[in-house]
PDB file of C-alpha atoms in Angstrom:
ATOM      1  CA  ILE A  12     -10.684  11.593  12.814  1.00  0.00           C
ATOM      2  CA  GLY A  13     -11.466   7.956  13.668  1.00  0.00           C
ATOM      3  CA  ASN A  14     -13.878   5.689  11.827  1.00  0.00           C
ATOM      4  CA  ALA A  15     -16.700   8.212  11.548  1.00  0.00           C
ATOM      5  CA  GLY A  16     -14.360  10.896  10.250  1.00  0.00           C
ATOM      6  CA  ALA A  17     -12.946   8.477   7.678  1.00  0.00           C
ATOM      7  CA  ALA A  18     -16.455   7.801   6.405  1.00  0.00           C
ATOM      8  CA  SER A  19     -17.152  11.541   6.112  1.00  0.00           C
ATOM      9  CA  PHE A  20     -13.808  12.125   4.441  1.00  0.00           C
ATOM     10  CA  ALA A  21     -14.530   9.342   1.946  1.00  0.00           C
ATOM     11  CA  GLU A  22     -17.897  10.890   1.145  1.00  0.00           C
ATOM     12  CA  GLY A  23     -16.112  14.139   0.355  1.00  0.00           C
ATOM     13  CA  MET A  24     -13.687  12.286  -1.901  1.00  0.00           C
ATOM     14  CA  THR A  25     -16.562  11.291  -4.176  1.00  0.00           C
ATOM     15  CA  ALA A  26     -17.039  14.977  -5.007  1.00  0.00           C
ATOM     16  CA  CYS A  27     -13.381  15.298  -6.070  1.00  0.00           C
ATOM     17  CA  PRO A  28     -12.802  12.950  -9.012  1.00  0.00           C
ATOM     18  CA  GLN A  29      -9.610  14.818  -9.986  1.00  0.00           C
ATOM     19  CA  LEU A  30      -8.031  14.351  -6.546  1.00  0.00           C
ATOM     20  CA  GLN A  31      -4.395  13.296  -6.898  1.00  0.00           C
ATOM     21  CA  THR A  32      -2.983  13.204  -3.347  1.00  0.00           C
ATOM     22  CA  VAL A  33      -4.466  12.073  -0.036  1.00  0.00           C
ATOM     23  CA  ASN A  34      -2.685  12.020   3.330  1.00  0.00           C
ATOM     24  CA  ILE A  35      -4.857  10.590   6.068  1.00  0.00           C
ATOM     25  CA  SER A  36      -2.024   9.267   8.241  1.00  0.00           C
ATOM     26  CA  SER A  37      -2.181   9.074  12.041  1.00  0.00           C
ATOM     27  CA  ASN A  38      -5.957   9.342  12.280  1.00  0.00           C
ATOM     28  CA  ARG A  39      -6.876   6.051  14.010  1.00  0.00           C
ATOM     29  CA  ILE A  40      -9.224   4.956  11.248  1.00  0.00           C
ATOM     30  CA  GLY A  41      -8.593   1.222  11.726  1.00  0.00           C
ATOM     31  CA  ASP A  42     -10.191  -1.459   9.577  1.00  0.00           C
ATOM     32  CA  ALA A  43     -13.652   0.077  10.005  1.00  0.00           C
ATOM     33  CA  GLY A  44     -12.467   3.420   8.600  1.00  0.00           C
ATOM     34  CA  ALA A  45     -10.350   1.874   5.851  1.00  0.00           C
ATOM     35  CA  ALA A  46     -13.441   0.361   4.218  1.00  0.00           C
ATOM     36  CA  PRO A  47     -15.252   3.644   3.486  1.00  0.00           C
ATOM     37  CA  PHE A  48     -11.941   5.306   2.605  1.00  0.00           C
ATOM     38  CA  ALA A  49     -11.381   2.619  -0.036  1.00  0.00           C
ATOM     39  CA  GLU A  50     -14.866   3.286  -1.398  1.00  0.00           C
ATOM     40  CA  GLY A  51     -13.955   6.961  -1.675  1.00  0.00           C
ATOM     41  CA  MET A  52     -10.819   6.018  -3.594  1.00  0.00           C
ATOM     42  CA  LYS A  53     -12.977   4.398  -6.262  1.00  0.00           C
ATOM     43  CA  ALA A  54     -14.324   7.838  -7.212  1.00  0.00           C
ATOM     44  CA  CYS A  55     -10.808   9.255  -7.616  1.00  0.00           C
ATOM     45  CA  ARG A  56      -9.366   7.523 -10.638  1.00  0.00           C
ATOM     46  CA  GLN A  57      -6.630  10.178 -10.972  1.00  0.00           C
ATOM     47  CA  LEU A  58      -5.273   9.453  -7.497  1.00  0.00           C
ATOM     48  CA  GLN A  59      -1.469   9.258  -7.574  1.00  0.00           C
ATOM     49  CA  THR A  60      -0.349   9.360  -3.921  1.00  0.00           C
ATOM     50  CA  VAL A  61      -1.969   7.888  -0.816  1.00  0.00           C
ATOM     51  CA  ASN A  62      -0.599   7.948   2.718  1.00  0.00           C
ATOM     52  CA  ILE A  63      -2.644   5.958   5.227  1.00  0.00           C
ATOM     53  CA  SER A  64       0.210   5.145   7.583  1.00  0.00           C
ATOM     54  CA  SER A  65      -0.144   4.883  11.366  1.00  0.00           C
ATOM     55  CA  ASN A  66      -3.844   4.063  11.415  1.00  0.00           C
ATOM     56  CA  SER A  67      -4.105   0.644  13.135  1.00  0.00           C
ATOM     57  CA  ILE A  68      -5.188  -0.952   9.871  1.00  0.00           C
ATOM     58  CA  GLY A  69      -5.112  -4.744   9.902  1.00  0.00           C
ATOM     59  CA  ASP A  70      -5.732  -7.440   7.326  1.00  0.00           C
ATOM     60  CA  ALA A  71      -9.390  -6.519   6.754  1.00  0.00           C
ATOM     61  CA  GLY A  72      -8.521  -2.864   6.225  1.00  0.00           C
ATOM     62  CA  ALA A  73      -5.700  -3.801   3.865  1.00  0.00           C
ATOM     63  CA  ALA A  74      -8.152  -5.925   1.867  1.00  0.00           C
ATOM     64  CA  SER A  75     -10.526  -2.961   1.614  1.00  0.00           C
ATOM     65  CA  PHE A  76      -7.688  -0.638   0.630  1.00  0.00           C
ATOM     66  CA  ALA A  77      -6.581  -3.093  -2.066  1.00  0.00           C
ATOM     67  CA  GLU A  78     -10.062  -2.937  -3.584  1.00  0.00           C
ATOM     68  CA  GLY A  79      -9.744   0.841  -3.686  1.00  0.00           C
ATOM     69  CA  MET A  80      -6.340   0.529  -5.356  1.00  0.00           C
ATOM     70  CA  LYS A  81      -7.889  -1.473  -8.166  1.00  0.00           C
ATOM     71  CA  ALA A  82      -9.889   1.607  -9.179  1.00  0.00           C
ATOM     72  CA  CYS A  83      -6.821   3.878  -9.246  1.00  0.00           C
ATOM     73  CA  PRO A  84      -4.677   2.985 -12.270  1.00  0.00           C
ATOM     74  CA  GLN A  85      -2.638   6.209 -11.920  1.00  0.00           C
ATOM     75  CA  LEU A  86      -1.500   5.380  -8.378  1.00  0.00           C
ATOM     76  CA  GLN A  87       2.260   5.943  -8.061  1.00  0.00           C
ATOM     77  CA  THR A  88       3.029   6.094  -4.338  1.00  0.00           C
ATOM     78  CA  VAL A  89       1.490   4.235  -1.405  1.00  0.00           C
ATOM     79  CA  ASN A  90       2.574   4.712   2.178  1.00  0.00           C
ATOM     80  CA  ILE A  91       0.862   2.203   4.450  1.00  0.00           C
ATOM     81  CA  HIS A  92       3.524   1.761   7.127  1.00  0.00           C
ATOM     82  CA  TRP A  93       3.008   1.575  10.901  1.00  0.00           C
ATOM     83  CA  ASN A  94      -0.176  -0.463  10.736  1.00  0.00           C
ATOM     84  CA  SER A  95      -1.020  -4.042  11.763  1.00  0.00           C
ATOM     85  CA  ILE A  96      -1.030  -5.726   8.374  1.00  0.00           C
ATOM     86  CA  GLY A  97      -0.198  -9.433   8.427  1.00  0.00           C
ATOM     87  CA  ASP A  98       0.189 -12.089   5.750  1.00  0.00           C
ATOM     88  CA  ALA A  99      -3.448 -12.037   4.612  1.00  0.00           C
ATOM     89  CA  GLY A 100      -3.399  -8.251   4.314  1.00  0.00           C
ATOM     90  CA  ALA A 101      -0.121  -8.357   2.394  1.00  0.00           C
ATOM     91  CA  ALA A 102      -1.668 -10.870  -0.017  1.00  0.00           C
ATOM     92  CA  SER A 103      -4.657  -8.566  -0.568  1.00  0.00           C
ATOM     93  CA  PHE A 104      -2.378  -5.561  -1.003  1.00  0.00           C
ATOM     94  CA  ALA A 105      -0.321  -7.481  -3.580  1.00  0.00           C
ATOM     95  CA  GLU A 106      -3.500  -8.105  -5.581  1.00  0.00           C
ATOM     96  CA  GLY A 107      -4.220  -4.382  -5.490  1.00  0.00           C
ATOM     97  CA  MET A 108      -0.700  -3.666  -6.726  1.00  0.00           C
ATOM     98  CA  LYS A 109      -1.377  -5.710  -9.840  1.00  0.00           C
ATOM     99  CA  ALA A 110      -4.008  -3.178 -10.920  1.00  0.00           C
ATOM    100  CA  CYS A 111      -1.607  -0.229 -10.580  1.00  0.00           C
ATOM    101  CA  PRO A 112       0.778  -0.221 -13.552  1.00  0.00           C
ATOM    102  CA  GLN A 113       2.128   3.241 -12.615  1.00  0.00           C
ATOM    103  CA  LEU A 114       3.069   2.254  -9.057  1.00  0.00           C
ATOM    104  CA  GLN A 115       6.621   3.410  -8.305  1.00  0.00           C
ATOM    105  CA  THR A 116       6.993   3.503  -4.518  1.00  0.00           C
ATOM    106  CA  VAL A 117       5.553   1.367  -1.721  1.00  0.00           C
ATOM    107  CA  ASN A 118       6.346   1.895   1.928  1.00  0.00           C
ATOM    108  CA  ILE A 119       4.870  -0.928   3.985  1.00  0.00           C
ATOM    109  CA  HIS A 120       7.412  -1.127   6.809  1.00  0.00           C
ATOM    110  CA  TRP A 121       6.541  -1.650  10.493  1.00  0.00           C
ATOM    111  CA  ASN A 122       3.666  -4.066   9.980  1.00  0.00           C
ATOM    112  CA  SER A 123       3.316  -7.758  10.891  1.00  0.00           C
ATOM    113  CA  ILE A 124       4.095  -9.333   7.539  1.00  0.00           C
ATOM    114  CA  GLY A 125       5.700 -12.785   7.657  1.00  0.00           C
ATOM    115  CA  GLU A 126       7.269 -15.064   5.055  1.00  0.00           C
ATOM    116  CA  ALA A 127       3.947 -15.956   3.405  1.00  0.00           C
ATOM    117  CA  GLY A 128       3.045 -12.280   3.098  1.00  0.00           C
ATOM    118  CA  ALA A 129       6.478 -11.529   1.653  1.00  0.00           C
ATOM    119  CA  ALA A 130       5.930 -14.217  -0.992  1.00  0.00           C
ATOM    120  CA  SER A 131       2.592 -12.648  -1.956  1.00  0.00           C
ATOM    121  CA  PHE A 132       4.145  -9.193  -1.982  1.00  0.00           C
ATOM    122  CA  ALA A 133       6.962 -10.421  -4.255  1.00  0.00           C
ATOM    123  CA  ASP A 134       4.295 -11.671  -6.652  1.00  0.00           C
ATOM    124  CA  GLY A 135       2.671  -8.214  -6.616  1.00  0.00           C
ATOM    125  CA  MET A 136       6.046  -6.584  -7.298  1.00  0.00           C
ATOM    126  CA  LYS A 137       6.426  -8.649 -10.458  1.00  0.00           C
ATOM    127  CA  ALA A 138       3.261  -7.092 -11.887  1.00  0.00           C
ATOM    128  CA  CYS A 139       4.365  -3.457 -11.445  1.00  0.00           C
ATOM    129  CA  PRO A 140       6.520  -2.376 -14.392  1.00  0.00           C
ATOM    130  CA  GLN A 141       7.292   1.088 -12.943  1.00  0.00           C
ATOM    131  CA  LEU A 142       8.061  -0.016  -9.371  1.00  0.00           C
ATOM    132  CA  ARG A 143      11.396   1.439  -8.236  1.00  0.00           C
ATOM    133  CA  THR A 144      11.378   1.618  -4.422  1.00  0.00           C
ATOM    134  CA  VAL A 145       9.998  -0.748  -1.767  1.00  0.00           C
ATOM    135  CA  ASN A 146      10.463  -0.462   1.979  1.00  0.00           C
ATOM    136  CA  ILE A 147       9.230  -3.580   3.740  1.00  0.00           C
ATOM    137  CA  SER A 148      11.650  -3.334   6.670  1.00  0.00           C
ATOM    138  CA  TYR A 149      10.679  -4.041  10.277  1.00  0.00           C
ATOM    139  CA  ASN A 150       8.340  -6.884   9.427  1.00  0.00           C
ATOM    140  CA  ASN A 151       8.830 -10.593  10.168  1.00  0.00           C
ATOM    141  CA  ILE A 152       9.616 -11.731   6.634  1.00  0.00           C
ATOM    142  CA  GLY A 153      12.539 -13.952   7.643  1.00  0.00           C
ATOM    143  CA  SER A 154      15.417 -14.965   5.431  1.00  0.00           C
ATOM    144  CA  THR A 155      13.202 -16.867   2.976  1.00  0.00           C
ATOM    145  CA  GLY A 156      10.854 -13.917   2.492  1.00  0.00           C
ATOM    146  CA  ALA A 157      13.791 -11.528   2.141  1.00  0.00           C
ATOM    147  CA  ALA A 158      15.382 -13.778  -0.478  1.00  0.00           C
ATOM    148  CA  LEU A 159      12.157 -13.896  -2.531  1.00  0.00           C
ATOM    149  CA  LEU A 160      11.846 -10.118  -2.431  1.00  0.00           C
ATOM    150  CA  ARG A 161      15.530  -9.599  -3.236  1.00  0.00           C
ATOM    151  CA  GLU A 162      15.274 -11.896  -6.240  1.00  0.00           C
ATOM    152  CA  VAL A 163      12.426  -9.865  -7.751  1.00  0.00           C
ATOM    153  CA  ALA A 164      14.026  -6.546  -6.801  1.00  0.00           C
ATOM    154  CA  THR A 165      17.353  -7.476  -8.385  1.00  0.00           C
ATOM    155  CA  ARG A 166      15.732  -8.680 -11.592  1.00  0.00           C
ATOM    156  CA  LYS A 167      13.588  -5.534 -11.917  1.00  0.00           C
ATOM    157  CA  GLY A 168      16.075  -2.951 -10.624  1.00  0.00           C
ATOM    158  CA  ILE A 169      14.004  -2.084  -7.563  1.00  0.00           C
ATOM    159  CA  LYS A 170      15.608  -0.435  -4.539  1.00  0.00           C
ATOM    160  CA  LEU A 171      14.549  -2.720  -1.696  1.00  0.00           C
ATOM    161  CA  ASP A 172      14.821  -2.052   2.030  1.00  0.00           C
ATOM    162  CA  THR A 173      14.266  -5.178   4.141  1.00  0.00           C
ATOM    163  CA  TYR A 174      16.386  -4.108   7.139  1.00  0.00           C
TER     164      TYR A 174
END
C-alpha cells in the first residue's frame, strides 16, 4: 500500500476506536507511512496486537510508532521485525514499551539494533510487568547487549531469543 495507502489506512483507523488487531506487514510503508499509522493508533486505545513487520521502517518510523504505542495501554503483542531499526529506533521503541503495561510479546528480530539499542531495549523490558516473550535475534547486539537482555529476562522470567 506504500506511504499513501498507510495514510489512508490510518484515517480509517480513526473511525474504529474498538479495533483490537492490525496487520499491515509487508506493505512498504517506510518511515513516511509509519508516522500516519502511529497517528491512527492513537484513536484505537483498545488495540492489542500490531504487526508492522517487513516495511522498511527505520529509526524515524520506530520513533513515530513508539508515540502511537503510548496511546495504546492494552497493547499485548508487537511484531516489528524485518525493518531497518537501529539503536535510536530501539531507544524510542523502549520508551513506547514503558507505556504498555499489558505488553506480553515483542518480536523485533532482523533489524539493525546494536549494543546501545539493546541496552535501551533492556530498560524498556524492565517496565513491562506482563512481558513473557522477546525475540531480538539477528541484530548486532553483541555479547554485552545480549548479557544485558539476558539479565533482565532471567530476573523477570522472560523467554528471550537473541540467536
